């Protein structure tokens, strides 16, 4: 007795394209597009409370008549519009302070970059133990609070008890009496507490340069300065841009060193910078609206610098 033959299996057509996989909802891996924002929400809430609201209050007060009389409730708060900004830009002292701030910040940035880059190159030339000692000393200076470091530097250059005048034979020279000597003293302290960031960052960039490139330049007879200018600097350009922009932001909004070392801005305000000038207007003179206007001007300047910084970072990312 014969069994019936089974029907042949129906095979799929080899020429037919494979069926597409079932689509997933909310993205390639099932994530919804708002999922990253959900993770960022706690940080955005904290930043909104710590940054956005104070900036809003700063801008609001800058458009009001807000002095001690309004704070105490004696006079009503009135809207002045751009009156505070008009008074600020018509004040010749503001122009002098702004120019002094720009020049002083530029001197601090250039000096910090020069010292930091030179010591970064030095770190690549010394042995392990001197390198470790220099790194620890630099990081110690970086970790020192600004008030503590400023107080120590004032003591070191004190005309009566400081050791620097005795070692240099300067007698009872007062560094904080003259305008330029006081700025020079503050510049030294700013460079002392700022160069470690530049040194460590540039040193890490130098270590990433292939040693064969540096050896080839040395074999070609290039000096150390030529190697730095023609080999290291072009390779380290992204790092140098980052440390330069950050140094500009830090030094432009300098407050603690000037206030502590010159006792609030020097004799007759000869060592004022914008941050100290705003503090004096807002709290020493109780002109809170005028001090807020100075703060808004500083915010806009630093915002412009930050936008340039972000644009340069984006351009460098596209080049890489």
Short mmCIF file of C-alpha atoms in Angstrom, two decimals:
data_model
loop_
_atom_site.label_atom_id
_atom_site.label_comp_id
_atom_site.label_asym_id
_atom_site.label_seq_id
_atom_site.Cartn_x
_atom_site.Cartn_y
_atom_site.Cartn_z
CA UNK A 1 0.00 0.00 0.00
CA UNK A 2 1.49 3.23 -1.07
CA UNK A 3 1.38 6.39 1.06
CA UNK A 4 0.33 9.64 -0.56
CA UNK A 5 3.14 11.96 -1.42
CA UNK A 6 3.40 15.09 0.71
CA UNK A 7 2.86 18.37 -1.03
CA UNK A 8 6.12 20.13 -1.81
CA UNK A 9 7.01 22.98 0.52
CA UNK A 10 6.47 26.40 -0.88
CA UNK A 11 9.82 28.16 -0.85
CA UNK A 12 10.06 31.92 -0.88
CA UNK A 13 11.17 33.53 -4.02
CA UNK A 14 14.92 34.18 -3.86
CA UNK A 15 14.57 37.27 -5.99
CA UNK A 16 12.01 38.90 -3.71
CA UNK A 17 13.46 41.59 -1.39
CA UNK A 18 13.47 40.73 2.30
CA UNK A 19 10.67 42.09 4.36
CA UNK A 20 11.63 45.22 6.28
CA UNK A 21 11.90 44.84 10.06
CA UNK A 22 9.01 46.16 12.04
CA UNK A 23 9.40 49.83 12.80
CA UNK A 24 10.13 50.77 16.35
CA UNK A 25 8.37 53.61 17.97
CA UNK A 26 10.32 56.61 19.17
CA UNK A 27 13.66 56.23 17.42
CA UNK A 28 16.09 53.56 16.23
CA UNK A 29 16.39 51.92 19.65
CA UNK A 30 12.97 52.55 20.99
CA UNK A 31 13.95 55.77 22.76
CA UNK A 32 11.64 58.71 22.49
CA UNK A 33 13.13 62.01 21.24
CA UNK A 34 12.48 63.75 24.57
CA UNK A 35 14.37 61.11 26.58
CA UNK A 36 17.71 63.05 26.64
CA UNK A 37 15.88 66.15 27.85
CA UNK A 38 14.36 64.10 30.63
CA UNK A 39 17.84 63.23 31.87
CA UNK A 40 18.95 66.86 31.57
CA UNK A 41 15.89 68.22 33.35
CA UNK A 42 17.32 68.18 36.93
CA UNK A 43 20.47 70.04 35.82
CA UNK A 44 18.39 72.53 33.80
CA UNK A 45 16.18 73.22 36.81
CA UNK A 46 19.21 73.85 39.04
CA UNK A 47 20.87 76.09 36.44
CA UNK A 48 17.62 77.95 35.93
CA UNK A 49 17.36 78.71 39.63
CA UNK A 50 21.01 79.60 40.07
CA UNK A 51 21.62 81.48 36.82
CA UNK A 52 18.53 82.53 34.89
CA UNK A 53 16.60 84.10 37.76
CA UNK A 54 19.56 86.15 39.12
CA UNK A 55 20.35 87.39 35.61
CA UNK A 56 16.69 88.37 35.19
CA UNK A 57 16.75 90.27 38.48
CA UNK A 58 20.03 91.94 37.50
CA UNK A 59 18.56 93.16 34.23
CA UNK A 60 15.31 94.25 35.89
CA UNK A 61 17.05 96.34 38.57
CA UNK A 62 19.23 97.99 35.92
CA UNK A 63 16.08 99.55 34.42
CA UNK A 64 14.73 100.85 37.75
CA UNK A 65 15.48 103.63 40.20
CA UNK A 66 16.71 101.38 42.99
CA UNK A 67 18.73 102.93 45.81
CA UNK A 68 18.78 102.60 49.58
CA UNK A 69 15.56 104.63 49.76
CA UNK A 70 13.73 102.04 47.67
CA UNK A 71 15.31 99.14 49.55
CA UNK A 72 14.14 100.50 52.91
CA UNK A 73 10.66 101.22 51.50
CA UNK A 74 10.85 104.99 51.93
CA UNK A 75 10.41 105.82 48.22
CA UNK A 76 8.51 103.91 45.56
CA UNK A 77 10.43 102.07 42.85
CA UNK A 78 10.22 103.88 39.52
CA UNK A 79 11.04 102.74 36.00
CA UNK A 80 13.95 104.63 34.42
CA UNK A 81 14.37 102.70 31.19
CA UNK A 82 17.85 103.21 29.80
CA UNK A 83 18.51 106.11 32.16
CA UNK A 84 21.02 104.12 34.22
CA UNK A 85 22.90 103.09 31.09
CA UNK A 86 22.91 106.68 29.83
CA UNK A 87 24.34 107.88 33.14
CA UNK A 88 26.88 105.07 33.11
CA UNK A 89 28.22 105.69 29.61
CA UNK A 90 28.29 109.45 30.15
CA UNK A 91 30.47 109.00 33.25
CA UNK A 92 34.13 109.49 32.24
CA UNK A 93 35.27 107.26 35.11
CA UNK A 94 33.44 104.30 33.58
CA UNK A 95 35.41 104.67 30.34
CA UNK A 96 38.67 104.83 32.26
CA UNK A 97 37.79 101.77 34.33
CA UNK A 98 36.70 99.83 31.24
CA UNK A 99 39.97 100.65 29.45
CA UNK A 100 42.00 99.73 32.54
CA UNK A 101 40.10 96.44 32.84
CA UNK A 102 40.72 95.49 29.21
CA UNK A 103 44.42 96.36 29.34
CA UNK A 104 44.98 94.66 32.69
CA UNK A 105 43.12 91.53 31.59
CA UNK A 106 45.17 91.43 28.37
CA UNK A 107 48.42 91.72 30.33
CA UNK A 108 47.31 88.93 32.68
CA UNK A 109 46.32 86.65 29.81
CA UNK A 110 49.56 87.16 27.87
CA UNK A 111 51.73 86.70 30.97
CA UNK A 112 49.82 83.62 32.10
CA UNK A 113 50.08 81.98 28.69
CA UNK A 114 53.79 82.79 28.42
CA UNK A 115 54.63 81.37 31.85
CA UNK A 116 52.34 78.36 31.50
CA UNK A 117 53.62 77.38 28.03
CA UNK A 118 57.27 77.86 29.03
CA UNK A 119 56.88 75.64 32.08
CA UNK A 120 54.95 73.07 30.04
CA UNK A 121 57.90 72.80 27.67
CA UNK A 122 60.23 72.62 30.67
CA UNK A 123 58.25 69.68 32.05
CA UNK A 124 59.10 67.72 28.92
CA UNK A 125 62.83 68.40 29.39
CA UNK A 126 63.36 67.48 33.06
CA UNK A 127 63.49 64.14 34.81
CA UNK A 128 60.66 62.51 36.71
CA UNK A 129 61.46 63.85 40.21
CA UNK A 130 61.84 67.54 39.25
CA UNK A 131 58.73 67.20 37.10
CA UNK A 132 56.78 65.83 40.06
CA UNK A 133 57.99 68.61 42.37
CA UNK A 134 57.05 71.29 39.83
CA UNK A 135 53.62 69.76 39.24
CA UNK A 136 52.85 69.52 42.96
CA UNK A 137 54.01 73.11 43.58
CA UNK A 138 51.95 74.41 40.65
CA UNK A 139 48.83 72.55 41.69
CA UNK A 140 49.29 73.85 45.23
CA UNK A 141 49.29 77.40 43.90
CA UNK A 142 46.23 76.63 41.80
CA UNK A 143 44.33 75.18 44.78
CA UNK A 144 45.09 78.13 47.08
CA UNK A 145 41.99 80.29 47.68
CA UNK A 146 42.16 83.73 46.09
CA UNK A 147 41.77 85.58 49.40
CA UNK A 148 44.54 83.55 51.04
CA UNK A 149 46.92 83.93 48.10
CA UNK A 150 46.29 87.68 47.86
CA UNK A 151 46.92 88.17 51.58
CA UNK A 152 50.18 86.21 51.40
CA UNK A 153 51.40 88.26 48.43
CA UNK A 154 50.59 91.53 50.19
CA UNK A 155 52.66 90.33 53.16
CA UNK A 156 55.58 89.27 50.94
CA UNK A 157 55.75 92.77 49.40
CA UNK A 158 54.97 94.68 52.58
CA UNK A 159 57.35 97.69 52.94
CA UNK A 160 57.90 97.08 56.67
CA UNK A 161 57.79 93.32 57.23
CA UNK A 162 57.91 91.75 53.77
CA UNK A 163 61.02 89.79 52.74
CA UNK A 164 60.96 90.82 49.05
CA UNK A 165 61.99 94.44 49.63
CA UNK A 166 64.82 93.30 51.89
CA UNK A 167 66.12 90.78 49.38
CA UNK A 168 65.95 93.29 46.51
CA UNK A 169 67.24 96.19 48.60
CA UNK A 170 64.20 98.36 47.89
CA UNK A 171 63.88 99.72 51.43
CA UNK A 172 60.41 100.92 52.37
CA UNK A 173 58.99 100.95 48.84
CA UNK A 174 55.21 100.55 48.95
CA UNK A 175 54.05 98.49 45.99
CA UNK A 176 50.38 99.29 46.55
CA UNK A 177 50.88 103.07 46.65
CA UNK A 178 51.57 103.66 42.97
CA UNK A 179 49.05 102.79 40.31
CA UNK A 180 51.31 100.79 38.01
CA UNK A 181 53.24 99.08 40.81
CA UNK A 182 49.95 97.98 42.39
CA UNK A 183 48.70 96.61 39.08
CA UNK A 184 52.05 94.85 38.61
CA UNK A 185 51.79 93.25 42.05
CA UNK A 186 48.27 92.03 41.35
CA UNK A 187 49.39 90.75 37.94
CA UNK A 188 52.11 88.67 39.58
CA UNK A 189 49.60 87.11 41.95
CA UNK A 190 47.11 86.42 39.15
CA UNK A 191 49.79 84.75 37.04
CA UNK A 192 50.96 82.73 40.06
CA UNK A 193 47.50 81.28 40.68
CA UNK A 194 46.52 80.92 36.99
CA UNK A 195 49.54 79.48 35.17
CA UNK A 196 49.09 75.89 36.52
CA UNK A 197 45.93 75.42 34.43
CA UNK A 198 47.76 76.50 31.28
CA UNK A 199 50.85 74.48 32.17
CA UNK A 200 49.00 71.21 32.79
CA UNK A 201 46.74 71.59 29.75
CA UNK A 202 49.56 72.46 27.34
CA UNK A 203 51.81 69.77 28.81
CA UNK A 204 49.13 67.16 28.14
CA UNK A 205 48.89 68.41 24.56
CA UNK A 206 52.67 68.26 24.08
CA UNK A 207 52.79 64.68 25.34
CA UNK A 208 50.23 63.78 22.68
CA UNK A 209 52.56 64.98 19.88
CA UNK A 210 54.47 62.04 18.34
CA UNK A 211 58.08 62.08 19.51
CA UNK A 212 59.25 61.26 15.98
CA UNK A 213 58.06 64.65 14.77
CA UNK A 214 60.03 66.51 17.45
CA UNK A 215 63.13 64.37 16.87
CA UNK A 216 62.98 65.02 13.12
CA UNK A 217 62.80 68.77 13.73
CA UNK A 218 65.76 68.59 16.12
CA UNK A 219 67.80 66.56 13.62
CA UNK A 220 67.08 69.19 10.98
CA UNK A 221 68.84 71.71 13.20
CA UNK A 222 65.78 73.61 14.46
CA UNK A 223 66.20 75.50 17.72
CA UNK A 224 63.84 75.06 20.65
CA UNK A 225 62.06 78.29 19.80
CA UNK A 226 61.71 77.21 16.14
CA UNK A 227 60.37 73.81 17.20
CA UNK A 228 57.79 75.50 19.41
CA UNK A 229 56.77 78.05 16.78
CA UNK A 230 56.72 75.79 13.73
CA UNK A 231 55.84 72.36 15.17
CA UNK A 232 54.26 72.52 18.60
CA UNK A 233 52.17 75.68 18.33
CA UNK A 234 50.25 74.64 15.16
CA UNK A 235 49.48 71.23 16.66
CA UNK A 236 48.48 72.75 20.00
CA UNK A 237 46.32 75.47 18.42
CA UNK A 238 42.97 74.01 19.64
CA UNK A 239 44.30 73.75 23.19
CA UNK A 240 45.82 77.24 23.08
CA UNK A 241 42.52 78.69 21.88
CA UNK A 242 40.66 77.05 24.78
CA UNK A 243 43.06 78.23 27.49
CA UNK A 244 43.22 81.72 25.95
CA UNK A 245 39.45 82.23 25.90
CA UNK A 246 39.04 80.85 29.41
CA UNK A 247 41.86 83.05 30.69
CA UNK A 248 40.17 86.10 29.11
CA UNK A 249 36.91 85.29 30.89
CA UNK A 250 38.61 84.69 34.27
CA UNK A 251 40.84 87.76 34.15
CA UNK A 252 38.20 90.12 32.82
CA UNK A 253 35.90 89.48 35.79
CA UNK A 254 38.70 89.71 38.35
CA UNK A 255 37.57 90.93 41.75
CA UNK A 256 39.16 89.27 44.78
CA UNK A 257 42.82 90.01 44.04
CA UNK A 258 42.20 93.69 43.23
CA UNK A 259 39.90 94.23 46.18
CA UNK A 260 42.16 92.54 48.74
CA UNK A 261 45.58 93.69 47.51
CA UNK A 262 44.67 97.33 46.74
CA UNK A 263 42.25 97.74 49.65
CA UNK A 264 39.14 98.17 47.52
CA UNK A 265 40.55 99.69 44.34
CA UNK A 266 43.63 101.64 45.33
CA UNK A 267 44.13 105.27 46.36
CA UNK A 268 41.35 107.44 44.87
CA UNK A 269 40.19 104.46 42.79
CA UNK A 270 43.35 104.34 40.69
CA UNK A 271 43.29 100.52 40.51
CA UNK A 272 39.62 99.99 39.83
CA UNK A 273 38.42 97.27 37.48
CA UNK A 274 34.83 96.74 36.38
CA UNK A 275 33.91 94.18 39.03
CA UNK A 276 35.26 96.31 41.88
CA UNK A 277 33.72 99.42 40.31
CA UNK A 278 30.31 97.73 40.22
CA UNK A 279 30.71 96.64 43.84
CA UNK A 280 31.51 100.18 44.95
CA UNK A 281 28.58 101.66 43.06
CA UNK A 282 26.11 99.06 44.30
CA UNK A 283 27.14 98.59 47.94
CA UNK A 284 29.44 101.46 48.93
CA UNK A 285 27.26 104.13 47.27
CA UNK A 286 23.93 102.22 47.55
CA UNK A 287 23.28 102.81 43.83
CA UNK A 288 22.07 99.30 43.18
CA UNK A 289 20.54 100.07 39.80
CA UNK A 290 23.78 101.60 38.52
CA UNK A 291 25.79 98.66 39.83
CA UNK A 292 23.36 96.30 38.09
CA UNK A 293 23.84 98.20 34.82
CA UNK A 294 27.60 97.68 35.11
CA UNK A 295 26.94 93.98 35.72
CA UNK A 296 24.78 93.76 32.60
CA UNK A 297 27.50 95.42 30.50
CA UNK A 298 30.06 92.92 31.81
CA UNK A 299 27.65 90.07 31.12
CA UNK A 300 27.21 91.15 27.50
CA UNK A 301 30.97 91.48 26.97
CA UNK A 302 31.64 88.04 28.45
CA UNK A 303 28.74 86.59 26.47
CA UNK A 304 30.32 87.86 23.26
CA UNK A 305 33.65 86.29 24.26
CA UNK A 306 31.87 83.03 25.08
CA UNK A 307 30.11 82.97 21.71
CA UNK A 308 33.46 83.43 19.98
CA UNK A 309 34.83 80.60 22.13
CA UNK A 310 31.96 78.25 21.17
CA UNK A 311 32.30 79.15 17.51
CA UNK A 312 36.01 78.38 17.55
CA UNK A 313 35.35 75.06 19.29
CA UNK A 314 32.76 74.15 16.69
CA UNK A 315 35.09 75.07 13.84
CA UNK A 316 37.90 73.01 15.34
CA UNK A 317 35.54 70.06 15.76
CA UNK A 318 34.62 70.27 12.09
CA UNK A 319 38.28 70.39 11.11
CA UNK A 320 39.03 67.32 13.21
#
